[in-house]
mmCIF file of C-alpha atoms in Angstrom:
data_model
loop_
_atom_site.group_PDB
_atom_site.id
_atom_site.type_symbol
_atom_site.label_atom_id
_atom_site.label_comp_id
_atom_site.label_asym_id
_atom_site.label_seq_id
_atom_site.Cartn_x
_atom_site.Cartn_y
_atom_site.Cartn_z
ATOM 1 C CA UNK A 1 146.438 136.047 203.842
ATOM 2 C CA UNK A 2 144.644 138.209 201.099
ATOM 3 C CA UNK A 3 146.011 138.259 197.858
ATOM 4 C CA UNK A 4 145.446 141.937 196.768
ATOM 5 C CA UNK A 5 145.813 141.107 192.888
ATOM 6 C CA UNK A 6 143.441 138.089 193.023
ATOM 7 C CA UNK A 7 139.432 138.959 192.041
ATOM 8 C CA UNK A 8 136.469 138.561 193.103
ATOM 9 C CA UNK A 9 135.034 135.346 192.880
ATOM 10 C CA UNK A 10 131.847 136.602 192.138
ATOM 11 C CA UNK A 11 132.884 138.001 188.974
ATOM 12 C CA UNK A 12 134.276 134.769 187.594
ATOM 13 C CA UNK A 13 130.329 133.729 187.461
ATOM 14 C CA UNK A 14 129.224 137.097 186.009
ATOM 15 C CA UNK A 15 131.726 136.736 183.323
ATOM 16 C CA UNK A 16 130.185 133.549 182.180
ATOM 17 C CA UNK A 17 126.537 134.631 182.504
ATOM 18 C CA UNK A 18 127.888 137.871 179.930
ATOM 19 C CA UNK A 19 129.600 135.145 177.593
ATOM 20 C CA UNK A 20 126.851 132.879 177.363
ATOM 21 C CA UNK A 21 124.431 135.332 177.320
ATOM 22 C CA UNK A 22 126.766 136.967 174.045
ATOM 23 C CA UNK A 23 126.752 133.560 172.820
ATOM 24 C CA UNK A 24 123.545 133.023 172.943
ATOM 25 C CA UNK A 25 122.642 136.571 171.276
ATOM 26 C CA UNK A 26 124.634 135.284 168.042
ATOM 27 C CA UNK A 27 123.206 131.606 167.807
ATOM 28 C CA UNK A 28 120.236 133.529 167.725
ATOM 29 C CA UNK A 29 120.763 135.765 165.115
ATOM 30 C CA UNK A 30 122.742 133.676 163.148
ATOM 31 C CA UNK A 31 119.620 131.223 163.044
ATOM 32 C CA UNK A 32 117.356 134.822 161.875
ATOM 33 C CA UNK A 33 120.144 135.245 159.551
ATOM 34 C CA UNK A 34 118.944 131.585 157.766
ATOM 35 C CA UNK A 35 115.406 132.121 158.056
ATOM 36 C CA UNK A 36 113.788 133.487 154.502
ATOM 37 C CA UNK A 37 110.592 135.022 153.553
ATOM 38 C CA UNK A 38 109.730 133.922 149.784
ATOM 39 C CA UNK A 39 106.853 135.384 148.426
ATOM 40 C CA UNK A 40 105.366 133.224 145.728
ATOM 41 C CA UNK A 41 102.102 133.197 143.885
ATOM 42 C CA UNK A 42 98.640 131.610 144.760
ATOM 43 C CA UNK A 43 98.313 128.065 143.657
ATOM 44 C CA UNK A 44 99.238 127.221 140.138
ATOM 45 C CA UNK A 45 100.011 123.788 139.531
ATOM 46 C CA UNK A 46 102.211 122.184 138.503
ATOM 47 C CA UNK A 47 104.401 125.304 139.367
ATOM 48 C CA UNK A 48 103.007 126.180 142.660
ATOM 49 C CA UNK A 49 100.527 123.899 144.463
ATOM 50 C CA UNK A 50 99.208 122.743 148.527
ATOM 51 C CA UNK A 51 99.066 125.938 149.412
ATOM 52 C CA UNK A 52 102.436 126.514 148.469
ATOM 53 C CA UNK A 53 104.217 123.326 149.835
ATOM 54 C CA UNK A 54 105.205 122.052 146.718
ATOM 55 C CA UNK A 55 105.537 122.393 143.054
ATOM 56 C CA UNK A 56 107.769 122.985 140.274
ATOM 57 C CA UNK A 57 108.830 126.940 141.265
ATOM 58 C CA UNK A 58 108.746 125.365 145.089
ATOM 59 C CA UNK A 59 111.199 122.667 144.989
ATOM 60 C CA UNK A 60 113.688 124.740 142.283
ATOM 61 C CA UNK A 61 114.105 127.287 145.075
ATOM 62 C CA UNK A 62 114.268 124.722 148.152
ATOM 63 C CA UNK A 63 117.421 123.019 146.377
ATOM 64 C CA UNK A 64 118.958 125.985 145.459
ATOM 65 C CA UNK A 65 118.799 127.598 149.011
ATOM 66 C CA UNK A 66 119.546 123.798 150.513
ATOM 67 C CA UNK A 67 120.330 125.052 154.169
ATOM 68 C CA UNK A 68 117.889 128.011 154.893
ATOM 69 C CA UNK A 69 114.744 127.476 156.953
ATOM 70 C CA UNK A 70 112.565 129.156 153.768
ATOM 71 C CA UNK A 71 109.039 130.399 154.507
ATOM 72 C CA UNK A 72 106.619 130.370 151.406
ATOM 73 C CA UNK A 73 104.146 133.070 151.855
ATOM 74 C CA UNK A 74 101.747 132.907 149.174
ATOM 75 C CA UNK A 75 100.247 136.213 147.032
ATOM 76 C CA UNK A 76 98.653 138.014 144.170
ATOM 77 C CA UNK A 77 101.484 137.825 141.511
ATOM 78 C CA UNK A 78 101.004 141.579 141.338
ATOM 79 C CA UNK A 79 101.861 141.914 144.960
ATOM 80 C CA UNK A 80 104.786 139.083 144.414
ATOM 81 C CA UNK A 81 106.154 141.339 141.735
ATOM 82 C CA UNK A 82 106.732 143.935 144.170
ATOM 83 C CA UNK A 83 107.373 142.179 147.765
ATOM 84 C CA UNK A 84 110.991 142.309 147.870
ATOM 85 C CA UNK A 85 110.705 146.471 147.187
ATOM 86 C CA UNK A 86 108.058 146.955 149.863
ATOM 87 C CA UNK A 87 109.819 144.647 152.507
ATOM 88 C CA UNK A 88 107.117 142.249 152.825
ATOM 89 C CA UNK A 89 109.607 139.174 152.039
ATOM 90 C CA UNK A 90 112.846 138.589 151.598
ATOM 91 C CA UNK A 91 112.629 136.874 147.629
ATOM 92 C CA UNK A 92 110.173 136.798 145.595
ATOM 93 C CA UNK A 93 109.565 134.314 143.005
ATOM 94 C CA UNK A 94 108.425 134.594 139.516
ATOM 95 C CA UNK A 95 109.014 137.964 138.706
ATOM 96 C CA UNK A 96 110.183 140.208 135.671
ATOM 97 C CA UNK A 97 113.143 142.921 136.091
ATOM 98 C CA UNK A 98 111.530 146.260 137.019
ATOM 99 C CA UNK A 99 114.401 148.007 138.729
ATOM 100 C CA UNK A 100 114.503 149.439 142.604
ATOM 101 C CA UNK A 101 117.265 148.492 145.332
ATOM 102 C CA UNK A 102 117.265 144.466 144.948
ATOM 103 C CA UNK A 103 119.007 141.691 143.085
ATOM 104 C CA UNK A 104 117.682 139.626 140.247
ATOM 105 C CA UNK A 105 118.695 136.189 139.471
ATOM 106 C CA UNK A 106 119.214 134.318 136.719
ATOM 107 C CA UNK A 107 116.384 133.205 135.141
ATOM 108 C CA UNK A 108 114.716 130.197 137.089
ATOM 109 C CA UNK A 109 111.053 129.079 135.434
ATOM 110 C CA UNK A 110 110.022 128.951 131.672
ATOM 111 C CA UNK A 111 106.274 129.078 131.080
ATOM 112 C CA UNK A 112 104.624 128.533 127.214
ATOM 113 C CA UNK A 113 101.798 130.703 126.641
ATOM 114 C CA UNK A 114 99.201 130.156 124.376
ATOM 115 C CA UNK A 115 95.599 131.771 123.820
ATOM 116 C CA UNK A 116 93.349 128.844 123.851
ATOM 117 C CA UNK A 117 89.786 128.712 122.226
ATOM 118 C CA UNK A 118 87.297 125.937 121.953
ATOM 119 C CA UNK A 119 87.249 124.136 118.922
ATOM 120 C CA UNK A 120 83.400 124.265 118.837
ATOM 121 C CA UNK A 121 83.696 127.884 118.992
ATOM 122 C CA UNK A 122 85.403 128.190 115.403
ATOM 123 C CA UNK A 123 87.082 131.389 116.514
ATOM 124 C CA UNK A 124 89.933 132.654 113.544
ATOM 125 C CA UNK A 125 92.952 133.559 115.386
ATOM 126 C CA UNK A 126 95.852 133.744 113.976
ATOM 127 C CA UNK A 127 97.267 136.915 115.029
ATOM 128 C CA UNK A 128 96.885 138.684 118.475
ATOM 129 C CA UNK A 129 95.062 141.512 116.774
ATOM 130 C CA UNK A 130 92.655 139.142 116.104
ATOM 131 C CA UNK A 131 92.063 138.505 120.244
ATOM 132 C CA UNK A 132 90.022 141.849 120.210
ATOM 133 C CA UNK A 133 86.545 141.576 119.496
ATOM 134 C CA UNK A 134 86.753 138.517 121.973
ATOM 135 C CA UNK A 135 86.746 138.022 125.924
ATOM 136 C CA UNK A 136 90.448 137.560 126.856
ATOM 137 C CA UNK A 137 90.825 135.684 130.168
ATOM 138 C CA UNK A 138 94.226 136.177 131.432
ATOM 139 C CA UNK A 139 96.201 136.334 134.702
ATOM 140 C CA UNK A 140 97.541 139.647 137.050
ATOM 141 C CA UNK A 141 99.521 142.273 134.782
ATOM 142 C CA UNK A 142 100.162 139.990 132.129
ATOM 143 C CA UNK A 143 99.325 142.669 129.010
ATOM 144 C CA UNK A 144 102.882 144.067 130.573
ATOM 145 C CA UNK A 145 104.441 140.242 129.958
ATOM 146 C CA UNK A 146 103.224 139.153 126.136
ATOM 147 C CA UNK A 147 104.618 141.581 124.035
ATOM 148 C CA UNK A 148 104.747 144.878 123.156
ATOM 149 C CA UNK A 149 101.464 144.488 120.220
ATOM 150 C CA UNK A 150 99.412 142.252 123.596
ATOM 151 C CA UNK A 151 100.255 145.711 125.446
ATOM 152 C CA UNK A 152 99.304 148.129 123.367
ATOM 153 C CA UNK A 153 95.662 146.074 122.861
ATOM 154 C CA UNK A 154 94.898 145.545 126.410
ATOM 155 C CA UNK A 155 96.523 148.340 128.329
ATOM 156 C CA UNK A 156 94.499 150.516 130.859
ATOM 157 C CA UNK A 157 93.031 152.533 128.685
ATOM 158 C CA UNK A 158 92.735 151.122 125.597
ATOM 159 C CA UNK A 159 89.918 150.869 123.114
ATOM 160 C CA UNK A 160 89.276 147.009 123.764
ATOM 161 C CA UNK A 161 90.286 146.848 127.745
ATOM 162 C CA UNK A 162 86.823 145.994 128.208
ATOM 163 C CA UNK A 163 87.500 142.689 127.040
ATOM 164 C CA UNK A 164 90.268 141.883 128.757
ATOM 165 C CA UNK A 165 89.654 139.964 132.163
ATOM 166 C CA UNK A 166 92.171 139.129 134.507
ATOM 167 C CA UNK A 167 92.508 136.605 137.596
ATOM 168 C CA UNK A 168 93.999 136.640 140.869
ATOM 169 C CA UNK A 169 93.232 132.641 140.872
ATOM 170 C CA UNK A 170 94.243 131.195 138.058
ATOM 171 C CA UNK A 171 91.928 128.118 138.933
ATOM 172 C CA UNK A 172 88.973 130.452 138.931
ATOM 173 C CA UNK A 173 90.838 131.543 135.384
ATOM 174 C CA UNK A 174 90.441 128.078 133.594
ATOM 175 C CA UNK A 175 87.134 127.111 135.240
ATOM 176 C CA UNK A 176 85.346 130.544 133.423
ATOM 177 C CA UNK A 177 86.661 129.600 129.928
ATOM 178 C CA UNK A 178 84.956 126.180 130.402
ATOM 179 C CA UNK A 179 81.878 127.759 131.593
ATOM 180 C CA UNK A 180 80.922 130.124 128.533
ATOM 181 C CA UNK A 181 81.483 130.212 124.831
ATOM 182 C CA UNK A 182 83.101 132.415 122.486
ATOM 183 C CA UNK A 183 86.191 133.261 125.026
ATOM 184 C CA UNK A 184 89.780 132.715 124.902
ATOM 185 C CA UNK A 185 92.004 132.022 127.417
ATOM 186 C CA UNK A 186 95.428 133.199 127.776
ATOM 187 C CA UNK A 187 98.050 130.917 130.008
ATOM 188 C CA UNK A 188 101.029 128.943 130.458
ATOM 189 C CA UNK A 189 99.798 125.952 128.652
ATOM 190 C CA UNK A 190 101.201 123.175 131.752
ATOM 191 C CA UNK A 191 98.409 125.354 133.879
ATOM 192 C CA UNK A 192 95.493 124.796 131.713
ATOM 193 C CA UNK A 193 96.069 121.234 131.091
ATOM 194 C CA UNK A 194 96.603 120.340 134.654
ATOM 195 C CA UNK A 195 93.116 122.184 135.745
ATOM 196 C CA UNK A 196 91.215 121.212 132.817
ATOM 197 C CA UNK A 197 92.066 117.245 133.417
ATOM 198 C CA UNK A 198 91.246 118.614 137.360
ATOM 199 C CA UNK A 199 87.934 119.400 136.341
ATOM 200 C CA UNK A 200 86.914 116.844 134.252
ATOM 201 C CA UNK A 201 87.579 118.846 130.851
ATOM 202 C CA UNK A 202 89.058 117.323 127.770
ATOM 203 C CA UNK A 203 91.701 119.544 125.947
ATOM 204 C CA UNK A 204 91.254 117.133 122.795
ATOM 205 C CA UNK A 205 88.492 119.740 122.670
ATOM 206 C CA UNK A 206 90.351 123.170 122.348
ATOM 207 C CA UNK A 207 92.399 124.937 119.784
ATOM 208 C CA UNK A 208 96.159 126.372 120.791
ATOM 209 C CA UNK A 209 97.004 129.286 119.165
ATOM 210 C CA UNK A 210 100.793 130.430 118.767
ATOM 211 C CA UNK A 211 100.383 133.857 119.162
ATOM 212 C CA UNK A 212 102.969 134.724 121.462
ATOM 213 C CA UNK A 213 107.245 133.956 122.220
ATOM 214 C CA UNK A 214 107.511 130.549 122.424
ATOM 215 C CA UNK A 215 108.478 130.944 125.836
ATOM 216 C CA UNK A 216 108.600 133.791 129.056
ATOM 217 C CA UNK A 217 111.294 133.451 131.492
ATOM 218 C CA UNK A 218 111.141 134.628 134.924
ATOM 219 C CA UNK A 219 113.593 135.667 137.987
ATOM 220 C CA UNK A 220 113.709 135.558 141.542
ATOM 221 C CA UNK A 221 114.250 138.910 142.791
ATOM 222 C CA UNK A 222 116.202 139.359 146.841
ATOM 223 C CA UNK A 223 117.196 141.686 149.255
ATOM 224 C CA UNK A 224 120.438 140.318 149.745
ATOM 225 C CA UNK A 225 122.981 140.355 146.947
ATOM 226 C CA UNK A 226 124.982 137.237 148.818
ATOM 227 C CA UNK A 227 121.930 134.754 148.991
ATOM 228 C CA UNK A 228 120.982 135.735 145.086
ATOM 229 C CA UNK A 229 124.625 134.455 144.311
ATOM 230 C CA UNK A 230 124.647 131.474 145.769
ATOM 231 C CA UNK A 231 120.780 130.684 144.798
ATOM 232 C CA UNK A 232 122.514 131.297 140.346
ATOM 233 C CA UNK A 233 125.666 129.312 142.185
ATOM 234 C CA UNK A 234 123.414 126.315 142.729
ATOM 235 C CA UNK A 235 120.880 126.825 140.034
ATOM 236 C CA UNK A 236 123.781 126.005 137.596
ATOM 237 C CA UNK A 237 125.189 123.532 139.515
ATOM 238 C CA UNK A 238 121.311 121.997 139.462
ATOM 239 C CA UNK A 239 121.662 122.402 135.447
ATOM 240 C CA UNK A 240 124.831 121.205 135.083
ATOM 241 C CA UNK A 241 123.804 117.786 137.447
ATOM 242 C CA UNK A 242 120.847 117.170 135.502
ATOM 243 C CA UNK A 243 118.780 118.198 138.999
ATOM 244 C CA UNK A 244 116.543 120.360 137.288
ATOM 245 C CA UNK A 245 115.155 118.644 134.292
ATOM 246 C CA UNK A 246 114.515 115.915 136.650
ATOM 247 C CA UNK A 247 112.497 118.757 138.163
ATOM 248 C CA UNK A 248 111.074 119.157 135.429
ATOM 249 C CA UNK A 249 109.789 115.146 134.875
ATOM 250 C CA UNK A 250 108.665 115.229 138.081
ATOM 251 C CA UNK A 251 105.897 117.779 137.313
ATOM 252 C CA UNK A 252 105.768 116.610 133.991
ATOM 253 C CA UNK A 253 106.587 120.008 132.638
ATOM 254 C CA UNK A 254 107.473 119.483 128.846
ATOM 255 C CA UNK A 255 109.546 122.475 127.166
ATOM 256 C CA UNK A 256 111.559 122.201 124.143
ATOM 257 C CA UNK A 257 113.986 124.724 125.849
ATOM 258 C CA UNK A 258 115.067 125.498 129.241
ATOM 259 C CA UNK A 259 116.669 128.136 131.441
ATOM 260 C CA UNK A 260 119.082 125.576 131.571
ATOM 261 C CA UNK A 261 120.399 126.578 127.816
ATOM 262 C CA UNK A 262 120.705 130.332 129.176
ATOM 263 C CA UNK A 263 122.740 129.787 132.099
ATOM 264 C CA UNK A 264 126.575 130.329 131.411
#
């Protein structure tokens, strides 16, 4: 006898192939949901090295976003400045606050900048007006980071841009200052050590000048204002463990202050 309220059978199997084809549909983008695009800068050790696999900047982010599947694509840090705005990645690391539809985070990476001259040279400078009358060798858009006296010097423009040099490489940066006299060379001071002893160059051999803030801190910007809280969540947590300045060790990255101290 039929049973006119019973079904199909055949639906019972279309049912399932809808429900696990559903299911399927949200493992998937669940798993897209973890995956991140970081942009980050070209190699510059110890912050950033291998072609981005590792480094200071590299491992801060990897234990602060412990859980996402985090692709480092590696750029011009005037293009990383920018990524997050023009959709190329999802955070970008090492960058200052310029505004547009993102999310900053707290700050994650100190660098010390110094303008650095060869002792042989004998160059007198003790103030960053003095820097003019000599090559300047500095990395991407960094008259807009040192200062409002750096800026007005070196700006497009200005009387003395011509000798102001900047590089996309900051390994092509440190090997030009040890190729030619009379220049100085402006950069985190952990960067210039590390290529110097990389190629063969004594620093027992150059002069550091204090010319700028004793130290620049930089943010991670993102496109999502959820993953930028929980990436200052863990940051702090890293501080408060003791995580970060063995980060820090690790790279052998000495700084008589951290972001550490600003993080409330």
């Amino acid at each position: 006898m039929n049973n006119t309220n019973s079904k199909p059978r055949y639906l019972l199997p279309l049912k399932l192939a809808i429900y696990s084809s559903a299911l399927l549909a949200v493992v998937h983008l669940s798993a897209e949901q973890r995956k991140l695009i970081v942009a980050i800068s070209t190699d510059m050790p110890p912050y950033v090295m291998d072609n981005g696999s590792k480094g200071l900047e590299v491992d801060i982010v990897r234990q602060a976003l412990e859980g996402y599947e985090l692709e480092f694509v590696q750029m011009p840090l005037t293009y990383v400045q920018s990524a997050v705005q023009n959709q190329k990645a999802d955070i970008a690391i090492g960058v200052l606050v310029d505004g547009g539809e993102i999310y900053y985070s707290d700050h994650l990476v100190t660098f010390v900048n110094f303008a650095i001259s060869k002792k042989s040279d004998s160059l007198a400078i003790n103030t960053i007006d003095d820097l003019k009358t000599h090559p300047v060798l500095t990395w991407q858009n960094a008259y807009l980071e040192l200062g409002d006296e750096f800026k007005t010097l070196f700006s497009p423009g200005s009387e003395y841009r011509s000798n102001y040099h900047e590089f996309g490489n900051q390994a092509d940066q440190v090997a030009q200052f040890w190729k030619a006299d009379k220049q100085v060379i402006v950069i985190d001071r952990s960067i210039f050590e590390f290529f110097s002893k990389a190629m063969k160059q004594s620093t027992d051999n150059v002069e550091y000048h204090s010319l700028f803030p004793p130290a620049t801190d930089f943010k991670a910007s993102f496109k999502d204002k959820a993953i930028k809280d929980a990436f200052n969540k863990n940051l702090k947590e890293m501080c408060q463990s003791g995580d970060y300045v063995k980060l820090l060790e690790v790279y052998d990255v000495e700084l008589e202050t951290t972001v550490c101290d600003k993080i409330k």
